[in-house]
Coordinates of C-alpha atoms in Angstrom, one line a residue:
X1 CA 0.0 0.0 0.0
X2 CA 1.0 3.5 -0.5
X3 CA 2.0 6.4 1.5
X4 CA -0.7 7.9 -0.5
X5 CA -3.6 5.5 1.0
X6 CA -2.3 5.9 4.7
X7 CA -2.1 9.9 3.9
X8 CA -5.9 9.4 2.6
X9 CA -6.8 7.3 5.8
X10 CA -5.2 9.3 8.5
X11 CA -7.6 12.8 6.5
X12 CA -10.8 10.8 6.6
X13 CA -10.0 9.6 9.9
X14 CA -9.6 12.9 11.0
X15 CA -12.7 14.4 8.9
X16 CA -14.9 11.1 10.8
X17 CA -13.4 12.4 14.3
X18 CA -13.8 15.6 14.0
X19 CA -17.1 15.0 13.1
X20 CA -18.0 11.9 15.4
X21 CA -15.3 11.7 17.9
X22 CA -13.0 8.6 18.7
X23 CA -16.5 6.2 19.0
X24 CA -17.5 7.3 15.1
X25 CA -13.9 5.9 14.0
X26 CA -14.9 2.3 12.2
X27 CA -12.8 1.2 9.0
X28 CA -15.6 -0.1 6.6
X29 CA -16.7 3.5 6.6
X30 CA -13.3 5.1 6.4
X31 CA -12.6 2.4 3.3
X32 CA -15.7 3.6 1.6
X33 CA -15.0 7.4 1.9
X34 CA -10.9 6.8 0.7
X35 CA -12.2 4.0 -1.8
X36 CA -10.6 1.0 -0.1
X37 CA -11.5 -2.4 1.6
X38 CA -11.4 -2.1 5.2
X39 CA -9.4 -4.8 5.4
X40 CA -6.6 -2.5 3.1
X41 CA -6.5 -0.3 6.0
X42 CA -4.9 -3.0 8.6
X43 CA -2.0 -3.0 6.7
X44 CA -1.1 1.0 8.0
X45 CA -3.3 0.3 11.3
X46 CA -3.7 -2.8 13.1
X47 CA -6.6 -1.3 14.8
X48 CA -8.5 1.1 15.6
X49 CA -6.9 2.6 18.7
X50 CA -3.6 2.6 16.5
X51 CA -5.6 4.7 14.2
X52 CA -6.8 6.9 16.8
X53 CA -3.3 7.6 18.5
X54 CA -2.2 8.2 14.7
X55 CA -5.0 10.5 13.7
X56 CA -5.1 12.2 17.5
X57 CA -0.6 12.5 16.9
X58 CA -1.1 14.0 13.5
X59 CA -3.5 16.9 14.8
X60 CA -1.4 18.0 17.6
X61 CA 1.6 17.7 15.2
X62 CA -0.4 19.9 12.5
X63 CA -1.7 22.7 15.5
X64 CA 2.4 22.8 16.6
X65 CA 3.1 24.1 13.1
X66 CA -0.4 26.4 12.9
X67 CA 0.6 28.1 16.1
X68 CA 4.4 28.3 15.2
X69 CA 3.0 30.1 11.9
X70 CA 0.5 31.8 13.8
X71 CA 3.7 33.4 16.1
X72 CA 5.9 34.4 12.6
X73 CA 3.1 35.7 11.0
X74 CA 2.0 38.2 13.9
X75 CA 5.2 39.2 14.7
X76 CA 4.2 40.7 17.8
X77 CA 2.7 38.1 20.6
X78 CA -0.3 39.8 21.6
X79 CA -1.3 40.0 17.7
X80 CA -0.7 36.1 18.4
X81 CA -2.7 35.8 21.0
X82 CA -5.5 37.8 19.7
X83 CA -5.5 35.6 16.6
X84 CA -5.1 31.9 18.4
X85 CA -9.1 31.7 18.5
X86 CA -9.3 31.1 14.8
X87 CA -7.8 28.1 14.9
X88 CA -11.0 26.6 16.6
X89 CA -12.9 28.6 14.7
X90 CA -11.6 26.6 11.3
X91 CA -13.1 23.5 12.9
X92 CA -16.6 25.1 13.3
X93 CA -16.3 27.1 9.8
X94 CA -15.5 23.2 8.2
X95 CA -19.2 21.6 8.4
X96 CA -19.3 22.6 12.2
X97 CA -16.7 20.3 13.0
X98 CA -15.2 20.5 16.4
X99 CA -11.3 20.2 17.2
X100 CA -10.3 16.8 17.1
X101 CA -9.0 16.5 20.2
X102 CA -11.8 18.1 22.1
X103 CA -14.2 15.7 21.0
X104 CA -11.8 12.8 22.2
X105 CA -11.0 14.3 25.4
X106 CA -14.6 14.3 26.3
X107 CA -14.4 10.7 25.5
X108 CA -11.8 10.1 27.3
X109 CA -12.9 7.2 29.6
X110 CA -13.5 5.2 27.0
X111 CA -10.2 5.9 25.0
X112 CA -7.3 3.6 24.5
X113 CA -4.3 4.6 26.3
X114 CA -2.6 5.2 23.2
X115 CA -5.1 7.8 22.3
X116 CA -5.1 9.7 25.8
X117 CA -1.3 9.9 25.6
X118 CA -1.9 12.2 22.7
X119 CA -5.2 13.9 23.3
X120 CA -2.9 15.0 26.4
X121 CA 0.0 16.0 23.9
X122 CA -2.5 18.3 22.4
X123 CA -3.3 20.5 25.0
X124 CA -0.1 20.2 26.1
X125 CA 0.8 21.7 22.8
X126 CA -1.4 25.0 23.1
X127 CA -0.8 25.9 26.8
X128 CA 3.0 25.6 26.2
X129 CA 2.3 28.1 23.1
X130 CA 0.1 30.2 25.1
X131 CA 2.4 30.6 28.3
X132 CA 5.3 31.0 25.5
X133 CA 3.4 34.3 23.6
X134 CA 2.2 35.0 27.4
X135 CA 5.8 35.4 28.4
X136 CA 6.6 37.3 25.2
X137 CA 4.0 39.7 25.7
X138 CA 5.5 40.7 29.5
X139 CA 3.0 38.6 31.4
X140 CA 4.1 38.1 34.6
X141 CA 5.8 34.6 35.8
X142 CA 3.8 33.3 38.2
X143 CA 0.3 33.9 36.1
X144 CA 1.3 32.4 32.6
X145 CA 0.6 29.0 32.6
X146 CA -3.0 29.9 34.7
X147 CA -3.9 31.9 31.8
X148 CA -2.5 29.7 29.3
X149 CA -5.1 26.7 30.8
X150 CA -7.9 29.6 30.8
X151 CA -7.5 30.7 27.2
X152 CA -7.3 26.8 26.1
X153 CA -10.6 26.2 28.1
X154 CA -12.6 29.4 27.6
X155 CA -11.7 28.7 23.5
X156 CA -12.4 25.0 23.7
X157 CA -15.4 25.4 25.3
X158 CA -16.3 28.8 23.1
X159 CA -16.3 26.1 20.4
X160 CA -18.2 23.0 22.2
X161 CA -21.3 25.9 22.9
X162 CA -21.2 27.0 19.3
X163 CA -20.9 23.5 18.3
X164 CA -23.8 22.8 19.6
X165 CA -26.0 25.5 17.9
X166 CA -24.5 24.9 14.8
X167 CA -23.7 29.2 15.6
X168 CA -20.5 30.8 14.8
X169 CA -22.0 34.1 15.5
X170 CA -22.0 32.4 19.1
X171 CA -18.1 31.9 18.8
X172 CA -17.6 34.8 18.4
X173 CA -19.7 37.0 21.0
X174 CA -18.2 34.7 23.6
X175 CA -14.7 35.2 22.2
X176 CA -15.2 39.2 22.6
X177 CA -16.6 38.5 26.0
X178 CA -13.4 36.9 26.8
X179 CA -11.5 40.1 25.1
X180 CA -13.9 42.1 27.2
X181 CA -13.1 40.5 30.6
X182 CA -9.3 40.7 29.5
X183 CA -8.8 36.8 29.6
X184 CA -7.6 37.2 25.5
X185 CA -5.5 40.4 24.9
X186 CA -7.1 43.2 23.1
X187 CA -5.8 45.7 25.4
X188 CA -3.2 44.2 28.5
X189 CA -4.2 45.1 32.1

């Protein structure tokens, strides 16, 4: 099998989970979408968690880079900071899809170990950005990681609410609201 069919797998996989979490993954429907036999996919994946920890791997791997490009392209950190909520937004914007790793870490109980270990890398991922832009921006020590957990949460669940209502309009008041209250920088307190 190709590269080619494992690059198609691990995009529908991720389509499926952003659409239907971790539970929605099964391979006779992931075969159908890429136009394989489900048993074609075994030969990249033995199973499903191994899917799952691939898929959940290649999404925090893929945000890395987004928020890397997110820092050069905003030069300054606060510009960074004030743009990091449309990276959830994308998700919504995409057939009201949700962030892949969202959806699984509400799942979490019933994931695979596998797949915690990098649901965990994810948010890992974005507080270690935040508290980085945080302590480019003059924040002070001892608050940057509490703020970096607060802006992952307030935006996670900004999305899960506007999920919900199928409402991006909603994303967005509650994203001012957090500009409002000073959680996300618009102006620095």
């Amino acid at each position: 099998m190709s590269e080619n069919a494992r690059e198609a797998i691990l995009a529908a996989a991720r389509r499926t989970a952003q659409a239907h979490g971790y539970g929605g993954l099964n391979f006779r429907d992931i075969g159908a979408e890429v136009g394989i036999k489900a048993a074609s996919i075994y030969h990249h994946f033995p199973g499903k968690a191994e899917l799952g920890a691939a898929v959940a791997k290649r999404y925090w791997e893929d945000t890395a880079a987004s928020l890397e490009a997110l820092s050069k392209a905003n030069g300054d950190p606060r510009k960074a900071l004030q743009a990091y909520p449309g990276l959830f937004r994308r998700s919504l914007e995409n057939d009201n899809r949700m962030c892949l790793c969202s959806f699984m870490a509400a799942e979490y109980d019933d994931l695979p170990d596998a797949v915690k270990t990098e649901v965990q890398a994810f948010a890992d991922v974005n507080v270690a950005w935040l508290t980085k832009m945080l302590a480019a921006a003059s924040v002070p020590a001892g608050k940057r990681e509490a703020r970096a957990r607060a802006i992952y949460a307030a935006v996670a669940g900004a999305q899960l609410m506007a999920r919900s209502r199928a409402d991006l309009k909603l994303f967005d008041a509650l994203i001012e609201s957090y500009r409002g209250s000073g959680l996300i920088p618009s102006k620095w307190r």
